[in-house]
Every structure is written in structure tokens, then in C-alpha cells.
Amino acid sequence: MAVVLDRRLSSRLRWYRGPSAPAAAELRLRDPGRPGCWVLHAGTELDAARMPPFCTLLDRAVHSSAGVIVVDLRETEFLSIRIAAMLGAVKRDAWAAGVDIRLLTDSHEVERALDLVGVRPLFRYYESLDEASGPEPGEH
């Protein structure tokens, strides 16, 4: 039996090599200038390779003195199911410690991953970073 490779289709094959160096550098924690709030920018891809640094930054923010942590997924084009499920667990654990984890999304792919694992209902929708990092309605 011979294996035949059709070279006409080879241009369609792409190897996934993980995020590029600039994409990996996008994962960062920053202070939005509001007391008691941190913003975690997730970058363009949140896959298994980026899970350890993402979890480290998220854990650091949760265990800081912040009361609100905004996970900014607006530029994220790929969110792994595993990270989506982990966000639900972190939300519950952080809430028990008095920390509110908020998501800011802007893509159908991210919303789909959150819906698939059933954690989307745990998070309120926000229109902007200012809204997500501000007080909840009824708070002062």
C-alpha cells in the first residue's frame, strides 16, 4: 500500500505553534486607576499553553487587596474550554472571599466557549471597561 500526498492541498495545512511572542506579551495585569480594581488583559489567545501564566496573574489579582477584577477578553479570539470552566470556579471562589470577577467580552467565539461550559450566567454583561471596573448599580 502506498501513501500518496496531494501537493495541491499542502498549502491548506497549518501547524499550530502556540501564540506568537507579541501575543504572549499581551497577557498582563494593570491598574485601571480605580481604587480596589485590577484589569487582567488576556491577549488574543487563551489556550492550554497560556493557562499557567494566566492563572498566576489571576491568582495574584484575587489575593491582592482588590475588590473587583476585570478579565478583559475583548481582544481574545480563542478561549479554551478548560480556561472557560476555570473562570467559573475562580468566580465562585473569589466571590466567597469578597472579590468580584467580571468579564468584558467582545467576540462570539469567547461567548460560545463560556456558554458551552455553562459559566456565562455567572457573569453580568458590561459595555465598556469603565462600566466593568466601576461600582455595581446601587453601590456607592
Coordinates of N, CA and C in Angstrom, one line a residue:
M1 N 0.9 -1.2 0.0 CA 0.0 0.0 0.0 C 0.9 1.2 0.0
A2 N 0.6 2.2 -0.8 CA 1.4 3.4 -0.9 C 0.6 4.6 -0.4
V3 N 1.3 5.5 0.2 CA 0.7 6.7 0.7 C 1.0 7.8 -0.4
V4 N -0.1 8.4 -0.8 CA 0.1 9.5 -1.8 C -0.3 10.8 -1.2
L5 N 0.6 11.8 -1.4 CA 0.4 13.1 -0.9 C 0.0 14.0 -2.0
D6 N -1.1 14.6 -2.0 CA -1.6 15.5 -3.0 C -1.0 16.9 -2.6
R7 N 0.0 17.4 -3.4 CA 0.7 18.6 -3.1 C -0.2 19.8 -3.3
R8 N -1.3 19.7 -4.0 CA -2.2 20.8 -4.2 C -2.8 21.2 -2.9
L9 N -3.0 20.3 -2.0 CA -3.6 20.6 -0.7 C -2.7 21.0 0.4
S10 N -1.4 20.9 0.2 CA -0.4 21.2 1.2 C -0.4 22.6 1.7
S11 N -0.8 23.5 0.8 CA -0.8 24.9 1.2 C -2.0 25.2 2.2
R12 N -2.9 24.3 2.3 CA -4.0 24.5 3.3 C -3.7 24.0 4.7
L13 N -2.6 23.3 4.8 CA -2.2 22.8 6.1 C -1.4 23.8 6.9
R14 N -1.8 24.0 8.2 CA -1.1 24.9 9.0 C -0.8 24.3 10.3
W15 N 0.4 24.4 10.8 CA 0.7 23.8 12.1 C 0.5 24.9 13.2
Y16 N -0.1 24.5 14.3 CA -0.3 25.5 15.3 C 0.9 25.4 16.2
R17 N 1.5 26.6 16.3 CA 2.8 26.7 17.1 C 2.6 27.5 18.4
G18 N 1.4 27.7 18.8 CA 1.2 28.5 20.0 C 1.2 30.0 19.7
P19 N 1.0 30.8 20.7 CA 0.9 32.2 20.4 C 2.3 32.8 20.0
S20 N 2.3 33.8 19.2 CA 3.5 34.4 18.8 C 4.0 35.2 20.0
A21 N 5.3 35.6 19.9 CA 5.9 36.4 21.0 C 5.1 37.6 21.4
P22 N 4.6 38.4 20.4 CA 3.8 39.6 20.7 C 2.5 39.2 21.4
A23 N 1.9 38.1 20.9 CA 0.6 37.7 21.5 C 0.8 37.3 23.0
A24 N 1.9 36.6 23.3 CA 2.2 36.2 24.6 C 2.5 37.4 25.5
A25 N 3.0 38.4 25.0 CA 3.3 39.6 25.8 C 2.1 40.4 26.1
E26 N 1.0 40.1 25.4 CA -0.3 40.8 25.7 C -0.9 40.5 27.0
L27 N -0.6 39.3 27.6 CA -1.1 38.9 28.8 C -0.5 39.7 29.9
R28 N -1.3 40.6 30.6 CA -0.8 41.5 31.6 C -1.9 41.9 32.6
L29 N -1.4 42.3 33.7 CA -2.3 42.8 34.8 C -2.0 44.3 34.9
R30 N -3.0 45.1 35.0 CA -2.8 46.5 35.1 C -3.8 47.2 36.0
D31 N -3.4 48.3 36.6 CA -4.3 49.1 37.4 C -5.0 50.1 36.6
P32 N -6.4 50.1 36.5 CA -7.1 51.0 35.7 C -7.3 52.4 36.3
G33 N -6.7 52.6 37.4 CA -6.8 53.9 38.0 C -8.0 54.1 38.9
R34 N -8.6 52.9 39.2 CA -9.8 52.9 40.1 C -9.4 52.2 41.4
P35 N -9.5 52.8 42.6 CA -9.1 52.1 43.8 C -9.8 50.7 43.9
G36 N -9.1 49.7 44.3 CA -9.7 48.4 44.6 C -10.0 47.6 43.3
C37 N -9.4 47.9 42.2 CA -9.7 47.2 40.9 C -8.4 46.9 40.2
W38 N -8.4 45.7 39.6 CA -7.3 45.3 38.7 C -8.0 44.9 37.4
V39 N -7.3 45.1 36.3 CA -7.7 44.6 35.0 C -6.7 43.6 34.4
L40 N -7.1 42.4 34.1 CA -6.3 41.4 33.5 C -6.6 41.3 32.0
H41 N -5.6 41.8 31.2 CA -5.8 41.7 29.7 C -5.4 40.3 29.3
A42 N -6.2 39.6 28.6 CA -6.0 38.2 28.3 C -5.2 38.0 27.0
G43 N -5.1 39.0 26.1 CA -4.5 38.9 24.9 C -5.4 38.2 23.8
T44 N -4.8 37.7 22.7 CA -5.5 37.2 21.6 C -5.9 35.7 21.8
E45 N -5.1 34.9 22.5 CA -5.4 33.5 22.7 C -5.2 33.1 24.1
L46 N -6.2 32.4 24.6 CA -6.1 31.7 25.9 C -6.3 30.3 25.7
D47 N -5.2 29.6 25.5 CA -5.2 28.1 25.3 C -4.4 27.5 26.4
A48 N -4.2 26.2 26.3 CA -3.5 25.4 27.4 C -2.1 25.9 27.6
A49 N -1.4 26.3 26.6 CA -0.1 26.8 26.8 C 0.0 28.1 27.6
R50 N -1.0 28.9 27.5 CA -1.0 30.2 28.3 C -1.8 30.1 29.6
M51 N -2.3 28.9 29.9 CA -3.1 28.8 31.1 C -2.2 29.0 32.4
P52 N -1.0 28.5 32.5 CA -0.3 28.7 33.7 C 0.0 30.2 34.0
P53 N 0.5 31.0 33.0 CA 0.7 32.4 33.3 C -0.6 33.2 33.6
F54 N -1.6 32.8 32.9 CA -2.9 33.4 33.1 C -3.4 33.2 34.5
C55 N -3.3 31.9 34.9 CA -3.8 31.6 36.3 C -2.9 32.3 37.4
T56 N -1.6 32.4 37.1 CA -0.8 33.1 38.1 C -1.2 34.5 38.2
L57 N -1.4 35.2 37.1 CA -1.8 36.6 37.2 C -3.2 36.8 37.8
L58 N -4.1 35.9 37.5 CA -5.4 35.9 38.1 C -5.4 35.7 39.6
D59 N -4.6 34.7 40.0 CA -4.5 34.4 41.4 C -3.8 35.6 42.2
R60 N -2.8 36.2 41.6 CA -2.2 37.4 42.2 C -3.2 38.5 42.4
A61 N -4.0 38.7 41.4 CA -5.1 39.8 41.5 C -6.1 39.4 42.6
V62 N -6.6 38.2 42.6 CA -7.6 37.8 43.6 C -7.1 37.9 45.0
H63 N -5.8 37.6 45.2 CA -5.2 37.7 46.6 C -4.6 39.0 46.9
S64 N -4.8 40.0 46.0 CA -4.4 41.4 46.3 C -5.5 42.0 47.2
S65 N -5.4 43.3 47.4 CA -6.5 44.0 48.1 C -7.7 44.4 47.3
A66 N -7.7 44.0 46.0 CA -8.7 44.4 45.1 C -10.1 43.8 45.4
G67 N -11.1 44.6 45.2 CA -12.5 44.0 45.4 C -13.1 43.6 44.1
V68 N -12.5 44.2 43.0 CA -13.0 43.9 41.6 C -11.9 43.6 40.7
I69 N -12.0 42.5 40.0 CA -11.0 42.1 39.0 C -11.8 41.9 37.6
V70 N -11.4 42.7 36.7 CA -12.0 42.7 35.3 C -11.1 41.8 34.4
V71 N -11.6 40.7 33.9 CA -10.8 39.9 32.9 C -11.3 40.4 31.5
D72 N -10.4 41.2 30.9 CA -10.7 41.8 29.6 C -10.4 40.8 28.5
L73 N -11.5 40.3 27.9 CA -11.4 39.3 26.8 C -11.8 39.9 25.5
R74 N -11.8 41.2 25.4 CA -12.3 41.9 24.1 C -11.4 41.6 22.9
E75 N -10.1 41.4 23.1 CA -9.2 41.1 22.0 C -9.0 39.6 21.8
T76 N -9.6 38.8 22.7 CA -9.4 37.3 22.7 C -10.2 36.7 21.5
E77 N -9.5 36.0 20.7 CA -10.1 35.3 19.6 C -10.3 33.8 19.8
F78 N -9.5 33.3 20.8 CA -9.7 31.9 21.1 C -9.6 31.7 22.7
L79 N -10.7 31.1 23.2 CA -10.7 30.8 24.6 C -10.9 29.3 24.8
S80 N -10.0 28.6 25.4 CA -10.2 27.2 25.5 C -11.3 26.8 26.5
I81 N -11.9 25.7 26.3 CA -13.0 25.2 27.2 C -12.5 25.1 28.6
R82 N -11.3 24.6 28.7 CA -10.7 24.4 30.1 C -10.6 25.7 30.8
I83 N -10.1 26.8 30.2 CA -10.0 28.1 30.8 C -11.4 28.6 31.1
A84 N -12.3 28.5 30.2 CA -13.7 28.9 30.4 C -14.2 28.3 31.7
A85 N -14.1 27.0 31.8 CA -14.6 26.3 33.0 C -13.8 26.8 34.3
M86 N -12.5 27.0 34.2 CA -11.7 27.5 35.3 C -12.2 28.9 35.8
L87 N -12.7 29.7 34.8 CA -13.2 31.1 35.2 C -14.4 31.0 36.1
G88 N -15.2 30.0 35.8 CA -16.4 29.8 36.6 C -16.0 29.4 38.1
A89 N -15.1 28.5 38.2 CA -14.6 28.1 39.5 C -13.9 29.2 40.3
V90 N -13.1 30.0 39.5 CA -12.5 31.2 40.2 C -13.5 32.2 40.6
K91 N -14.5 32.4 39.8 CA -15.6 33.3 40.1 C -16.2 33.0 41.5
R92 N -16.6 31.7 41.6 CA -17.2 31.2 42.9 C -16.3 31.4 44.1
D93 N -15.0 31.0 43.9 CA -14.0 31.0 45.0 C -13.8 32.5 45.4
A94 N -13.6 33.3 44.4 CA -13.3 34.7 44.7 C -14.5 35.4 45.3
W95 N -15.7 35.1 44.9 CA -16.9 35.7 45.5 C -17.0 35.3 47.0
A96 N -16.6 34.1 47.3 CA -16.6 33.7 48.7 C -15.6 34.5 49.5
A97 N -14.6 35.0 48.9 CA -13.5 35.8 49.5 C -13.8 37.3 49.4
G98 N -15.0 37.7 48.9 CA -15.4 39.1 48.7 C -14.8 39.8 47.5
V99 N -14.4 39.1 46.5 CA -13.8 39.6 45.3 C -14.7 39.3 44.2
D100 N -15.0 40.3 43.4 CA -15.9 40.2 42.2 C -15.1 40.1 41.0
I101 N -15.2 38.9 40.3 CA -14.6 38.7 39.0 C -15.6 39.1 37.9
R102 N -15.2 40.0 37.0 CA -16.0 40.5 36.0 C -15.4 40.2 34.6
L103 N -16.2 39.8 33.6 CA -15.7 39.6 32.3 C -16.1 40.7 31.4
L104 N -15.2 41.0 30.5 CA -15.5 42.0 29.4 C -15.2 41.3 28.1
T105 N -16.2 41.0 27.3 CA -16.1 40.2 26.1 C -16.5 41.0 24.9
D106 N -16.1 40.5 23.7 CA -16.5 41.2 22.5 C -16.4 40.3 21.3
S107 N -16.5 38.9 21.5 CA -16.5 38.0 20.4 C -17.4 36.9 20.6
H108 N -17.9 36.4 19.5 CA -18.8 35.2 19.6 C -18.1 34.0 20.0
E109 N -16.8 33.8 19.6 CA -16.0 32.7 20.0 C -15.9 32.5 21.5
V110 N -15.6 33.6 22.1 CA -15.4 33.6 23.6 C -16.8 33.3 24.2
E111 N -17.8 34.0 23.8 CA -19.1 33.8 24.4 C -19.6 32.3 24.2
R112 N -19.2 31.7 23.1 CA -19.6 30.3 22.8 C -18.9 29.4 23.8
A113 N -17.6 29.6 24.0 CA -16.9 28.8 25.0 C -17.5 28.9 26.4
L114 N -17.8 30.1 26.8 CA -18.4 30.3 28.1 C -19.8 29.7 28.2
D115 N -20.5 29.7 27.1 CA -21.9 29.1 27.1 C -21.7 27.6 27.1
L116 N -20.8 27.0 26.4 CA -20.6 25.6 26.3 C -20.3 24.9 27.7
V117 N -19.6 25.6 28.5 CA -19.3 25.0 29.8 C -20.3 25.5 30.9
G118 N -21.2 26.4 30.5 CA -22.3 26.8 31.4 C -21.9 27.8 32.4
V119 N -20.9 28.6 32.2 CA -20.5 29.6 33.2 C -20.9 31.0 32.8
R120 N -21.4 31.2 31.6 CA -21.8 32.6 31.2 C -22.8 33.2 32.1
P121 N -23.8 32.4 32.6 CA -24.8 33.1 33.5 C -24.2 33.6 34.8
L122 N -23.0 33.2 35.2 CA -22.4 33.7 36.4 C -21.9 35.1 36.3
F123 N -21.7 35.6 35.0 CA -21.1 36.9 34.8 C -22.1 37.8 34.1
R124 N -22.2 39.0 34.6 CA -23.0 40.1 34.1 C -22.4 40.6 32.8
Y125 N -23.2 41.2 31.9 CA -22.6 41.8 30.7 C -22.2 43.3 31.0
Y126 N -21.1 43.7 30.4 CA -20.7 45.1 30.5 C -20.4 45.6 29.2
E127 N -20.6 46.9 29.0 CA -20.5 47.6 27.7 C -19.0 48.1 27.5
S128 N -18.4 48.4 28.6 CA -17.0 49.1 28.4 C -16.2 48.7 29.7
L129 N -14.9 49.1 29.6 CA -14.0 48.9 30.7 C -14.4 49.8 31.9
D130 N -14.8 51.0 31.6 CA -15.3 51.9 32.6 C -16.5 51.4 33.4
E131 N -17.4 50.8 32.7 CA -18.6 50.2 33.3 C -18.2 49.0 34.1
A132 N -17.3 48.1 33.6 CA -17.0 46.9 34.3 C -16.1 47.2 35.5
S133 N -15.3 48.2 35.5 CA -14.4 48.5 36.6 C -15.1 49.4 37.6
G134 N -16.2 49.9 37.3 CA -16.9 50.8 38.3 C -17.8 50.0 39.3
P135 N -18.4 50.8 40.1 CA -19.3 50.1 41.1 C -20.6 49.5 40.4
E136 N -21.1 48.5 41.0 CA -22.4 47.9 40.5 C -23.5 48.9 40.8
P137 N -24.6 48.8 40.0 CA -25.7 49.7 40.2 C -26.2 49.5 41.7
G138 N -26.4 50.6 42.4 CA -26.9 50.5 43.7 C -25.8 50.6 44.7
E139 N -24.5 50.5 44.3 CA -23.3 50.7 45.2 C -22.9 52.1 45.1
H140 N -22.2 52.5 46.1 CA -21.6 53.9 46.1 C -20.2 53.8 46.3

